[in-house]
Short mmCIF file of C-alpha atoms in Angstrom, two decimals:
data_model
loop_
_atom_site.label_atom_id
_atom_site.label_comp_id
_atom_site.label_asym_id
_atom_site.label_seq_id
_atom_site.Cartn_x
_atom_site.Cartn_y
_atom_site.Cartn_z
CA ILE C 30 98.62 -70.10 -41.48
CA ILE C 31 94.80 -70.47 -43.20
CA MET C 32 94.09 -66.84 -41.75
CA ASN C 33 97.19 -65.43 -43.59
CA LEU C 34 95.92 -66.74 -46.73
CA PHE C 35 93.08 -64.07 -46.43
CA LEU C 36 94.61 -61.09 -45.09
CA PHE C 37 96.71 -58.77 -47.46
CA SER C 38 99.08 -57.26 -44.70
CA GLY C 39 102.76 -58.65 -44.64
CA ARG C 40 105.17 -60.66 -46.65
CA ILE C 41 105.90 -64.04 -47.76
CA GLY C 42 108.89 -65.67 -49.40
CA ARG C 43 109.35 -67.59 -52.72
CA LEU C 44 109.06 -70.97 -51.25
CA GLU C 45 105.55 -70.26 -49.40
CA TRP C 46 104.39 -68.61 -52.64
CA TRP C 47 105.36 -71.64 -54.79
CA ILE C 48 103.54 -74.00 -52.46
CA ILE C 49 100.45 -71.72 -52.40
CA PHE C 50 100.63 -71.47 -56.29
CA VAL C 51 101.15 -75.49 -56.84
CA GLY C 52 98.37 -76.11 -54.44
CA LEU C 53 96.00 -73.96 -56.18
CA THR C 54 96.85 -75.49 -59.28
CA VAL C 55 96.45 -79.00 -58.00
CA VAL C 56 92.89 -78.09 -56.57
CA ASN C 57 91.85 -76.52 -59.88
CA ILE C 58 92.97 -79.50 -61.86
CA THR C 59 91.33 -81.76 -59.58
CA VAL C 60 87.91 -79.91 -59.52
CA CYS C 61 88.06 -79.86 -63.35
CA LEU C 62 88.75 -83.59 -63.61
CA ILE C 63 85.96 -84.22 -61.11
CA LEU C 64 83.50 -82.02 -63.00
CA PHE C 65 84.53 -84.01 -66.54
CA THR C 66 84.32 -87.33 -64.87
CA LEU C 67 80.94 -86.78 -63.30
CA GLY C 68 79.66 -85.39 -66.61
CA ILE C 69 78.61 -82.32 -65.23
CA VAL C 70 80.70 -80.23 -67.66
CA GLU C 71 80.88 -81.38 -71.05
CA ALA C 72 83.02 -80.34 -74.03
CA GLU C 73 83.55 -81.69 -77.71
CA VAL C 74 86.33 -80.70 -80.08
CA VAL C 75 85.15 -79.02 -83.32
CA ASP C 76 87.52 -77.71 -86.10
CA GLY C 77 90.61 -78.49 -83.66
CA GLU C 78 88.96 -76.28 -80.80
CA THR C 79 87.55 -77.30 -77.53
CA VAL C 80 83.96 -76.22 -77.06
CA PHE C 81 82.08 -76.63 -73.92
CA LYS C 82 78.49 -77.67 -74.07
CA GLU C 83 75.89 -75.92 -71.62
CA LEU C 84 76.78 -76.06 -67.86
CA SER C 85 74.73 -77.38 -65.50
CA SER C 86 73.52 -75.01 -62.59
CA ILE C 87 75.65 -77.60 -60.35
CA ALA C 88 78.97 -76.93 -62.18
CA VAL C 89 78.53 -73.33 -61.96
CA LEU C 90 77.55 -73.62 -58.36
CA LEU C 91 80.68 -75.89 -57.64
CA MET C 92 83.01 -73.78 -59.59
CA THR C 93 81.93 -70.50 -58.01
CA VAL C 94 82.04 -72.08 -54.62
CA ILE C 95 85.50 -73.42 -55.03
CA GLY C 96 86.86 -70.67 -57.60
CA VAL C 97 86.05 -67.32 -55.75
CA PRO C 98 87.88 -68.68 -52.31
CA MET C 99 90.80 -69.70 -54.69
CA LEU C 100 91.01 -66.40 -56.71
CA TRP C 101 91.09 -64.57 -53.36
CA VAL C 102 93.90 -66.85 -52.28
CA SER C 103 95.90 -66.17 -55.44
CA ILE C 104 95.30 -62.24 -55.10
CA VAL C 105 96.49 -62.31 -51.39
CA SER C 106 99.48 -64.69 -52.17
CA ASN C 107 100.47 -62.63 -55.05
CA THR C 108 100.27 -59.23 -53.07
CA LYS C 109 102.34 -60.43 -50.11
CA ARG C 110 104.94 -61.80 -52.77
CA LEU C 111 104.90 -58.51 -54.35
CA HIS C 112 105.46 -56.72 -50.85
CA ASP C 113 108.45 -58.87 -50.31
CA ARG C 114 109.83 -57.56 -53.45
CA GLY C 115 109.10 -54.06 -51.93
CA LYS C 116 106.31 -53.51 -54.79
CA ASN C 117 102.57 -52.73 -53.95
CA GLY C 118 100.03 -55.28 -54.67
CA PHE C 119 98.55 -53.63 -57.97
CA TRP C 120 101.56 -54.65 -59.84
CA GLN C 121 99.90 -57.99 -60.28
CA LEU C 122 97.55 -56.59 -62.94
CA ILE C 123 100.62 -56.23 -65.19
CA GLY C 124 99.39 -60.08 -65.86
CA CYS C 125 96.81 -58.78 -67.91
CA ILE C 126 99.22 -58.14 -70.67
CA PRO C 127 99.11 -61.17 -72.82
CA ILE C 128 102.18 -63.54 -72.67
CA ILE C 129 104.78 -60.91 -71.31
CA GLY C 130 102.40 -60.02 -68.47
CA ILE C 131 102.49 -63.80 -67.13
CA ILE C 132 106.18 -64.28 -67.79
CA TRP C 133 106.91 -61.08 -65.77
CA LEU C 134 104.72 -62.29 -62.78
CA ILE C 135 106.36 -65.80 -62.61
CA VAL C 136 109.83 -64.24 -62.53
CA GLU C 137 109.07 -61.43 -60.02
CA LEU C 138 107.00 -63.54 -57.77
CA GLY C 139 108.71 -66.71 -58.04
CA ILE C 140 112.37 -66.56 -58.97
CA LEU C 141 113.74 -63.35 -57.91
CA PRO C 142 114.43 -62.96 -54.18
CA GLY C 143 112.53 -60.44 -51.97
CA ASP C 144 114.20 -57.85 -49.97
CA THR C 145 116.33 -58.98 -47.48
CA SER C 146 115.97 -56.20 -44.91
CA GLY C 147 112.53 -54.52 -43.83
CA ASN C 148 110.60 -52.44 -46.34
CA ARG C 149 107.55 -50.21 -45.77
CA PHE C 150 105.43 -53.72 -46.05
CA GLY C 151 107.25 -55.12 -42.88
CA PRO C 152 110.05 -57.13 -41.54
CA PRO C 153 111.34 -60.21 -43.88
CA PRO C 154 108.81 -63.16 -44.07
CA ASN C 155 111.06 -65.33 -41.61
CA GLU C 156 112.29 -62.59 -39.22
CA GLY C 157 108.93 -61.57 -38.07
CA SER C 158 108.03 -64.61 -35.94
CA SER C 159 110.92 -64.66 -33.91
CA ASN C 160 114.05 -62.42 -32.62
CA LYS C 161 117.56 -63.59 -32.85
CA SER C 162 117.31 -65.58 -29.45
CA GLY C 163 114.51 -67.74 -31.10
CA ARG C 164 111.72 -66.30 -28.60
CA ARG C 165 108.66 -65.60 -29.93
CA VAL C 166 107.85 -61.56 -30.24
CA GLY C 167 104.46 -60.29 -29.50
CA ASN C 168 103.17 -59.04 -32.62
CA GLY C 169 105.64 -60.52 -35.03
CA ILE C 170 107.87 -57.50 -35.09
CA ASP C 171 111.36 -57.47 -33.13
CA LYS C 172 111.43 -53.93 -31.80
CA SER C 173 115.02 -53.69 -31.43
CA TRP C 174 115.26 -54.52 -35.13
CA ALA C 175 112.58 -52.11 -35.79
CA LYS C 176 114.11 -49.37 -33.97
CA GLN C 177 117.29 -49.44 -36.18
CA GLY C 178 115.53 -48.09 -39.12
CA GLY C 179 114.60 -51.11 -40.91
CA TYR C 180 110.79 -51.05 -40.37
CA THR C 181 108.71 -47.82 -40.55
CA ASP C 182 105.88 -48.02 -37.92
CA PRO C 183 102.85 -46.11 -39.69
CA ASP C 184 100.47 -46.61 -36.77
CA HIS C 185 103.30 -45.38 -34.11
CA GLN C 186 102.75 -48.79 -32.21
CA LEU C 187 106.61 -49.00 -31.35
CA GLN C 188 107.32 -46.17 -29.03
CA LYS C 189 109.44 -46.65 -26.38
CA ASN C 190 107.83 -48.77 -23.57
CA SER C 191 104.40 -48.22 -25.15
CA LYS C 192 101.88 -50.99 -25.98
CA PRO C 193 99.38 -50.66 -28.86
CA VAL C 194 96.35 -48.89 -27.46
CA PHE C 195 93.01 -50.04 -29.33
CA GLY C 196 89.60 -48.04 -28.98
CA LYS C 197 91.35 -44.63 -27.34
CA ARG C 198 92.34 -41.67 -28.85
CA THR C 199 96.11 -41.08 -28.68
CA ASN C 200 98.56 -38.43 -29.96
CA SER C 201 99.26 -40.12 -33.13
CA PRO C 202 98.70 -38.65 -36.20
CA MET C 203 96.44 -41.35 -37.19
CA SER C 204 93.98 -40.25 -34.61
CA ARG C 205 93.18 -36.71 -35.73
CA PRO C 206 89.29 -36.02 -35.40
#
């Protein structure tokens, strides 16, 4: 599960996205509270606005060490959730539009359901781990389901009675010289 937080491929459902979102929010609030409690970060209210005083190098280091992985996990989870909706990960850049972009992202990622069938990003989140009999499928793709046209195989690895060949030249269009 932890490695899935760092890989862009695949899809995740709403529940998993909300768990990651809430977890990142809790970690962020906790880190901020710890930094303020220890006095590493100081702020004061001037004319109704919060003004931060100089940040110590410890605060900058802690925020970088914790913030960069949190940002990465956030981008990856948003991308996978957009994949579940049939959209490219670059759609999360719409969040840069003030107010409307954030509202759109919350609705798109946290409220609207994902594609119930496979799309160009893979099978639905819960179908990829086992087939209908409950048995685990080798690479997470139920080959009988994929051959029904629900999933396109860009690497041509689902050919009849074949296994993926790594490091060897094949007749696949992906292996042109």
